[in-house]
Amino acid sequence: MNSTQHDISSTENLARRQHGQDVLYRIDGDQGGAVIDSLADINPAMGHHIAAFAFGDVYDRPGLDARSRQLVTLGVLTALGGCEPQLKVHVGAALNVGITREEIAEVMLHAAVYCGFPKALNATFAAREVYTSLDQPQDPTVNAADRR
Amino acid sequence: MNSTQHDISSTENLARRQHGQDVLYRIDGDQGGAVIDSLADINPAMGHHIAAFAFGDVYDRPGLDARSRQLVTLGVLTALGGCEPQLKVHVGAALNVGITREEIAEVMLHAAVYCGFPKALNATFAAREVYTSLDQPQDPTVNAADRR
Amino acid sequence: MNSTQHDISSTENLARRQHGQDVLYRIDGDQGGAVIDSLADINPAMGHHIAAFAFGDVYDRPGLDARSRQLVTLGVLTALGGCEPQLKVHVGAALNVGITREEIAEVMLHAAVYCGFPKALNATFAAREVYTSLDQPQDPTVNAADRR
Amino acid sequence: MNSTQHDISSTENLARRQHGQDVLYRIDGDQGGAVIDSLADINPAMGHHIAAFAFGDVYDRPGLDARSRQLVTLGVLTALGGCEPQLKVHVGAALNVGITREEIAEVMLHAAVYCGFPKALNATFAAREVYTSLDQPQDPTVNAADRR
Amino acid sequence: MNSTQHDISSTENLARRQHGQDVLYRIDGDQGGAVIDSLADINPAMGHHIAAFAFGDVYDRPGLDARSRQLVTLGVLTALGGCEPQLKVHVGAALNVGITREEIAEVMLHAAVYCGFPKALNATFAAREVYTSLDQPQDPTVNAADRR
Amino acid sequence: MNSTQHDISSTENLARRQHGQDVLYRIDGDQGGAVIDSLADINPAMGHHIAAFAFGDVYDRPGLDARSRQLVTLGVLTALGGCEPQLKVHVGAALNVGITREEIAEVMLHAAVYCGFPKALNATFAAREVYTSLDQPQDPTVNAADRR
């Protein structure tokens, strides 16, 4: 694997991507594959690297538990600002790994001290959209990828 | 407490600040009071609100454990960028609440996925400065506030 | 006030929040209470601290007049980016404290020098939405909190 | 030109603006004038300086070719975050100066390394909106300025 | 002025730059020219546009007083983060236009609500460096441009 | 490669890292390996992924030439702010792939339009440090990793 390492269709990279997608599914549930699929037409390499690198290489590392990873992710995404679509996916992932809605509220209040109330409010309202969606009967026609 | 609520020297606010400083000491150790002290000449109200609001009102809330709060803080500070002085204080606080150096390294690698490698590198090198300082015999003349 | 300082339902904190809401109403008009109300279900502590801390403790301080505070707020929100909902509330507040639409346009052109034209354009178009809303007959069914 | 240099209606500034608009049209096509026009009612000085300064003074400088300028612009706008309206205009401009859709996808994957995947995803989906619009029969009633 | 509008050495642009430098001197004092001079070897066009555009075209506009402009600038620079060198110049300019040290402290506390305490602390410590320098006998060998 | 994909010491990952380091050396020269080495003690996994992912997987992709990649990188790093150490490495890399100092000056002036003059000034002064270092006799004791 060297001069063709960048080839996302090599046998080796297909295996790496598949493993990453498995991790992604475990954390994000059904939305996982949909995000990657949504990139297939416009930026398949980005989809590959989100699966193979972000989830297969990094998220799956044993040195930090999933709860801790999601707490860091919520902190980063709240602070960046303008990443509400990604924040909504990761609020869902946070619930999946056992972080409660009450804890998510505390995360965002805590973040407000360090990145200010406006970004913390945006994050809070993004979380509310996730909860509203979860509390309603699922609409199978909604494209999960739109929430990535 | 109404028209004088903003008076940081009122009996009530002195009690609030004292409680916040107790929380700050518990998390940050000796550096805690030094930060507040360093603001005494230039912005005492900011020092007051860091103690009374950030630590007394928010950090001390029971809905999220200290480990989780520090993980969020590390995520926010890494993502903001340019906040290495504060990041160093909070790397120290992370160690104080039981997060290991190995976990902090994982936090920063994980953050790199979401905020990019340059900010994650800055955070990593800030952490190294903290470890270098901790691993050397303490110099009692260093002003802890400079690291806030 | 110490081990229960974080309790937002204590008599003392209810008084602090009430005072902050009075300041918030004075600056933001009818929208003030709606923002706090909108957080009641999802993050009441954030609503509390926006009222009690941001408005009761900080905004109400006598060391800087309301016009100056709104100019700083417009500068910060324009520079942060992605905070258009908050910017719209504060454009309204700026008008309330006597800053004119022409001055707000100058603020955003001035900010463009320091944070670039794209963020200044976003701020300008956010302001236009506020003016469009103000120049039309009020619709009492609009939830003011959505604009926070 | 001194004490009246700031007068955007002076003969000299009208000539500067006109030249800048010519450059803007050359890069952005029909959308160019629409952006400036959209600012006429709310911030005409901002429209003037986008034309006269950003395009007439800077973009037109011979020291860097148009392709290179658009690559820098895409990098800056992706990294800033929250500037999707401007990003869409500049994706269109990138196509106009000969950068391909495949290269734009590479630009955004490359940017992900330095500013993280969430902002790169936002940029990617903004680009898709541009392509979707271009691939459909043009609707002459769409206000190009909304895409600035 | 059209196909040569970008030529910063044209008679017209020299006049525009000279006027901008006059405005810059009026606001920033002796440091003004030094900033432009410091760019002469590496990016003279940037120096030109800071003088001609930022100060001659924008700052000098009559629609917003100098005090208001500096308040916006302090808000923007505090929120951006990482711009301490520029913040120090503008703290000096704020003092020049009559904003007091006490007001600057309030500006930064106020900004903390919207962009978080870490950036407000960085701004506060940048201001302290300015005051420390002002309160000591002037060292004529210090290159003012280093503080831009 | 699946359950052990995250193991940076596997034969496969060592090969991926080695290839990435080759790409890194080709772009950054002698500084390349030093950056990775500097992470060996504190965050070896971050060093691995900068080599294997950022350079081996992404930079080496054939869809965008090295000149274009560096222009995007300069745009992103200038806009992020606070990433001067990384910017200096990439100014060096830009020179290595044939971008001239004059073009780099244009890049930064161009970026100023979109992200404001303060960040563009920081980038300009970072570039000057690179040039100053290049124009002096090399000091072999300087740790290149400090500039990453």
Short mmCIF file of N, CA, C and O in Angstrom, two decimals, chain B residues 77-146:
data_model
loop_
_atom_site.label_atom_id
_atom_site.label_comp_id
_atom_site.label_asym_id
_atom_site.label_seq_id
_atom_site.Cartn_x
_atom_site.Cartn_y
_atom_site.Cartn_z
N LEU B 77 -12.21 24.54 24.20
CA LEU B 77 -11.00 25.36 24.13
C LEU B 77 -10.12 24.97 22.94
O LEU B 77 -9.51 25.83 22.31
N THR B 78 -10.06 23.66 22.65
CA THR B 78 -9.29 23.23 21.48
C THR B 78 -9.91 23.81 20.20
O THR B 78 -9.20 24.30 19.32
N ALA B 79 -11.23 23.79 20.13
CA ALA B 79 -11.92 24.26 18.93
C ALA B 79 -11.85 25.77 18.76
O ALA B 79 -11.76 26.28 17.64
N LEU B 80 -11.90 26.52 19.88
CA LEU B 80 -11.88 27.97 19.76
C LEU B 80 -10.58 28.45 19.12
O LEU B 80 -10.57 29.33 18.27
N GLY B 81 -9.48 27.84 19.55
CA GLY B 81 -8.18 28.29 19.07
C GLY B 81 -7.75 29.57 19.76
O GLY B 81 -8.59 30.37 20.19
N GLY B 82 -6.44 29.76 19.88
CA GLY B 82 -5.94 31.00 20.49
C GLY B 82 -6.14 31.08 21.98
O GLY B 82 -5.87 32.10 22.59
N CYS B 83 -6.64 30.00 22.60
CA CYS B 83 -6.90 30.01 24.05
C CYS B 83 -5.96 29.07 24.77
O CYS B 83 -6.35 28.41 25.74
N GLU B 84 -4.70 29.01 24.31
CA GLU B 84 -3.74 28.11 24.93
C GLU B 84 -3.53 28.40 26.41
O GLU B 84 -3.38 27.45 27.20
N PRO B 85 -3.49 29.68 26.84
CA PRO B 85 -3.30 29.90 28.29
C PRO B 85 -4.41 29.24 29.11
O PRO B 85 -4.14 28.61 30.13
N GLN B 86 -5.64 29.38 28.65
CA GLN B 86 -6.77 28.76 29.38
C GLN B 86 -6.72 27.24 29.24
O GLN B 86 -7.05 26.51 30.17
N LEU B 87 -6.33 26.78 28.07
CA LEU B 87 -6.24 25.34 27.85
C LEU B 87 -5.26 24.71 28.82
O LEU B 87 -5.49 23.61 29.36
N LYS B 88 -4.15 25.41 29.07
CA LYS B 88 -3.16 24.84 29.99
C LYS B 88 -3.74 24.70 31.41
O LYS B 88 -3.52 23.69 32.07
N VAL B 89 -4.48 25.72 31.85
CA VAL B 89 -5.12 25.60 33.16
C VAL B 89 -6.06 24.41 33.19
O VAL B 89 -6.09 23.64 34.16
N HIS B 90 -6.80 24.22 32.10
CA HIS B 90 -7.80 23.16 32.11
C HIS B 90 -7.20 21.78 31.84
O HIS B 90 -7.82 20.77 32.18
N VAL B 91 -6.05 21.70 31.24
CA VAL B 91 -5.33 20.42 31.19
C VAL B 91 -4.94 20.03 32.62
O VAL B 91 -5.11 18.86 33.03
N GLY B 92 -4.47 21.00 33.37
CA GLY B 92 -4.16 20.74 34.78
C GLY B 92 -5.40 20.31 35.56
O GLY B 92 -5.36 19.34 36.34
N ALA B 93 -6.51 21.00 35.32
CA ALA B 93 -7.76 20.64 36.00
C ALA B 93 -8.23 19.24 35.59
O ALA B 93 -8.75 18.48 36.40
N ALA B 94 -8.04 18.91 34.32
CA ALA B 94 -8.44 17.58 33.83
C ALA B 94 -7.67 16.50 34.59
O ALA B 94 -8.24 15.49 35.02
N LEU B 95 -6.37 16.71 34.75
CA LEU B 95 -5.57 15.76 35.54
C LEU B 95 -6.11 15.68 36.97
O LEU B 95 -6.22 14.59 37.54
N ASN B 96 -6.46 16.83 37.54
CA ASN B 96 -6.96 16.87 38.92
C ASN B 96 -8.24 16.04 39.10
O ASN B 96 -8.47 15.48 40.17
N VAL B 97 -9.09 16.00 38.08
CA VAL B 97 -10.34 15.25 38.24
C VAL B 97 -10.21 13.82 37.71
O VAL B 97 -11.22 13.12 37.56
N GLY B 98 -8.98 13.38 37.43
CA GLY B 98 -8.76 11.97 37.15
C GLY B 98 -8.63 11.58 35.68
O GLY B 98 -8.51 10.39 35.36
N ILE B 99 -8.66 12.56 34.78
CA ILE B 99 -8.43 12.26 33.36
C ILE B 99 -6.92 12.07 33.18
O ILE B 99 -6.13 12.86 33.69
N THR B 100 -6.52 11.00 32.49
CA THR B 100 -5.09 10.71 32.38
C THR B 100 -4.47 11.45 31.17
O THR B 100 -5.18 11.92 30.28
N ARG B 101 -3.15 11.51 31.17
CA ARG B 101 -2.45 12.13 30.04
C ARG B 101 -2.77 11.39 28.74
O ARG B 101 -2.88 12.00 27.69
N GLU B 102 -2.90 10.06 28.83
CA GLU B 102 -3.20 9.29 27.64
C GLU B 102 -4.60 9.66 27.12
O GLU B 102 -4.81 9.76 25.91
N GLU B 103 -5.53 9.82 28.05
CA GLU B 103 -6.88 10.21 27.63
C GLU B 103 -6.88 11.61 27.01
O GLU B 103 -7.59 11.88 26.04
N ILE B 104 -6.10 12.52 27.58
CA ILE B 104 -6.02 13.88 27.02
C ILE B 104 -5.46 13.83 25.59
O ILE B 104 -5.94 14.54 24.70
N ALA B 105 -4.48 12.95 25.37
CA ALA B 105 -3.97 12.80 24.00
C ALA B 105 -5.07 12.30 23.07
O ALA B 105 -5.21 12.79 21.94
N GLU B 106 -5.89 11.36 23.55
CA GLU B 106 -7.01 10.86 22.74
C GLU B 106 -8.04 11.97 22.48
O GLU B 106 -8.61 12.05 21.39
N VAL B 107 -8.29 12.78 23.51
CA VAL B 107 -9.24 13.90 23.35
C VAL B 107 -8.79 14.78 22.18
O VAL B 107 -9.60 15.18 21.34
N MET B 108 -7.51 15.06 22.12
CA MET B 108 -7.03 16.01 21.12
C MET B 108 -6.99 15.38 19.72
O MET B 108 -7.28 16.05 18.74
N LEU B 109 -6.68 14.09 19.65
CA LEU B 109 -6.77 13.41 18.36
C LEU B 109 -8.22 13.36 17.90
O LEU B 109 -8.53 13.61 16.73
N HIS B 110 -9.12 13.05 18.85
CA HIS B 110 -10.54 13.00 18.51
C HIS B 110 -11.03 14.38 18.04
O HIS B 110 -11.76 14.49 17.04
N ALA B 111 -10.61 15.43 18.74
CA ALA B 111 -11.01 16.78 18.34
C ALA B 111 -10.52 17.13 16.94
O ALA B 111 -11.19 17.86 16.20
N ALA B 112 -9.35 16.60 16.56
CA ALA B 112 -8.78 16.91 15.24
C ALA B 112 -9.73 16.55 14.11
O ALA B 112 -9.76 17.22 13.07
N VAL B 113 -10.51 15.50 14.30
CA VAL B 113 -11.48 15.10 13.28
C VAL B 113 -12.50 16.21 13.03
O VAL B 113 -12.90 16.44 11.90
N TYR B 114 -12.86 16.90 14.10
CA TYR B 114 -13.95 17.87 14.01
C TYR B 114 -13.48 19.31 13.84
O TYR B 114 -14.19 20.12 13.26
N CYS B 115 -12.28 19.64 14.34
CA CYS B 115 -11.82 21.02 14.19
C CYS B 115 -10.48 21.12 13.44
O CYS B 115 -9.93 22.21 13.34
N GLY B 116 -9.99 20.02 12.92
CA GLY B 116 -8.76 20.06 12.12
C GLY B 116 -7.51 19.84 12.93
O GLY B 116 -7.47 20.07 14.15
N PHE B 117 -6.45 19.42 12.24
CA PHE B 117 -5.20 19.10 12.92
C PHE B 117 -4.46 20.32 13.49
O PHE B 117 -3.85 20.21 14.55
N PRO B 118 -4.47 21.46 12.82
CA PRO B 118 -3.68 22.58 13.38
C PRO B 118 -4.09 22.96 14.80
O PRO B 118 -3.24 23.09 15.70
N LYS B 119 -5.40 23.12 15.05
CA LYS B 119 -5.83 23.46 16.41
C LYS B 119 -5.53 22.32 17.38
O LYS B 119 -5.20 22.56 18.54
N ALA B 120 -5.66 21.07 16.90
CA ALA B 120 -5.36 19.93 17.77
C ALA B 120 -3.87 19.88 18.11
O ALA B 120 -3.49 19.47 19.21
N LEU B 121 -3.03 20.28 17.16
CA LEU B 121 -1.59 20.34 17.44
C LEU B 121 -1.29 21.43 18.46
O LEU B 121 -0.50 21.21 19.39
N ASN B 122 -1.90 22.59 18.30
CA ASN B 122 -1.69 23.65 19.29
C ASN B 122 -2.07 23.18 20.68
O ASN B 122 -1.38 23.46 21.67
N ALA B 123 -3.20 22.48 20.77
CA ALA B 123 -3.66 21.98 22.08
C ALA B 123 -2.68 20.95 22.63
O ALA B 123 -2.40 20.92 23.84
N THR B 124 -2.16 20.12 21.75
CA THR B 124 -1.22 19.08 22.18
C THR B 124 0.06 19.70 22.73
O THR B 124 0.59 19.27 23.77
N PHE B 125 0.55 20.71 22.05
CA PHE B 125 1.79 21.34 22.51
C PHE B 125 1.55 22.14 23.80
O PHE B 125 2.45 22.26 24.64
N ALA B 126 0.34 22.68 23.95
CA ALA B 126 0.00 23.35 25.22
C ALA B 126 0.00 22.33 26.36
O ALA B 126 0.49 22.62 27.46
N ALA B 127 -0.56 21.14 26.09
CA ALA B 127 -0.57 20.09 27.13
C ALA B 127 0.86 19.71 27.49
O ALA B 127 1.18 19.51 28.67
N ARG B 128 1.73 19.63 26.47
CA ARG B 128 3.12 19.26 26.77
C ARG B 128 3.77 20.26 27.71
O ARG B 128 4.53 19.87 28.60
N GLU B 129 3.46 21.55 27.51
CA GLU B 129 4.03 22.54 28.43
C GLU B 129 3.59 22.29 29.87
O GLU B 129 4.37 22.46 30.80
N VAL B 130 2.33 21.88 30.02
CA VAL B 130 1.84 21.57 31.37
C VAL B 130 2.60 20.39 31.96
O VAL B 130 3.05 20.44 33.11
N TYR B 131 2.77 19.34 31.16
CA TYR B 131 3.44 18.14 31.68
C TYR B 131 4.91 18.44 32.00
O TYR B 131 5.44 17.98 33.00
N THR B 132 5.55 19.21 31.13
CA THR B 132 6.95 19.57 31.38
C THR B 132 7.07 20.30 32.70
O THR B 132 7.97 20.04 33.51
N SER B 133 6.13 21.22 32.94
CA SER B 133 6.15 21.97 34.18
C SER B 133 5.91 21.07 35.38
O SER B 133 6.58 21.16 36.41
N LEU B 134 4.94 20.14 35.24
CA LEU B 134 4.62 19.24 36.35
C LEU B 134 5.76 18.28 36.65
O LEU B 134 5.97 17.89 37.81
N ASP B 135 6.50 17.90 35.61
CA ASP B 135 7.54 16.89 35.80
C ASP B 135 8.84 17.49 36.33
O ASP B 135 9.79 16.75 36.61
N GLN B 136 8.89 18.82 36.40
CA GLN B 136 10.08 19.46 36.95
C GLN B 136 9.80 19.89 38.37
O GLN B 136 8.64 20.10 38.74
N PRO B 137 10.85 20.08 39.16
CA PRO B 137 10.64 20.62 40.51
C PRO B 137 9.91 21.96 40.41
O PRO B 137 10.25 22.79 39.55
N GLN B 138 8.88 22.13 41.23
CA GLN B 138 8.07 23.35 41.20
C GLN B 138 8.91 24.60 41.46
O GLN B 138 9.72 24.62 42.39
N ASP B 139 8.68 25.63 40.65
CA ASP B 139 9.29 26.93 40.90
C ASP B 139 8.24 27.81 41.55
O ASP B 139 7.27 28.22 40.91
N PRO B 140 8.41 28.10 42.83
CA PRO B 140 7.35 28.82 43.56
C PRO B 140 7.18 30.27 43.10
O PRO B 140 6.25 30.94 43.50
N THR B 141 8.11 30.76 42.27
CA THR B 141 7.99 32.18 41.86
C THR B 141 7.15 32.35 40.60
O THR B 141 6.85 33.45 40.21
N VAL B 142 6.78 31.22 39.97
CA VAL B 142 5.96 31.35 38.76
C VAL B 142 4.56 31.81 39.14
O VAL B 142 3.94 31.27 40.06
N ASN B 143 4.09 32.80 38.45
CA ASN B 143 2.76 33.35 38.70
C ASN B 143 1.73 32.49 37.98
O ASN B 143 1.63 32.50 36.76
N ALA B 144 0.99 31.72 38.75
CA ALA B 144 0.02 30.78 38.16
C ALA B 144 -0.98 31.49 37.25
O ALA B 144 -1.45 30.92 36.28
N ALA B 145 -1.26 32.74 37.57
CA ALA B 145 -2.27 33.46 36.78
C ALA B 145 -1.86 33.62 35.33
O ALA B 145 -2.71 33.72 34.45
N ASP B 146 -0.56 33.62 35.08
CA ASP B 146 -0.11 33.78 33.69
C ASP B 146 -0.56 32.62 32.82
O ASP B 146 -0.59 32.74 31.60
#
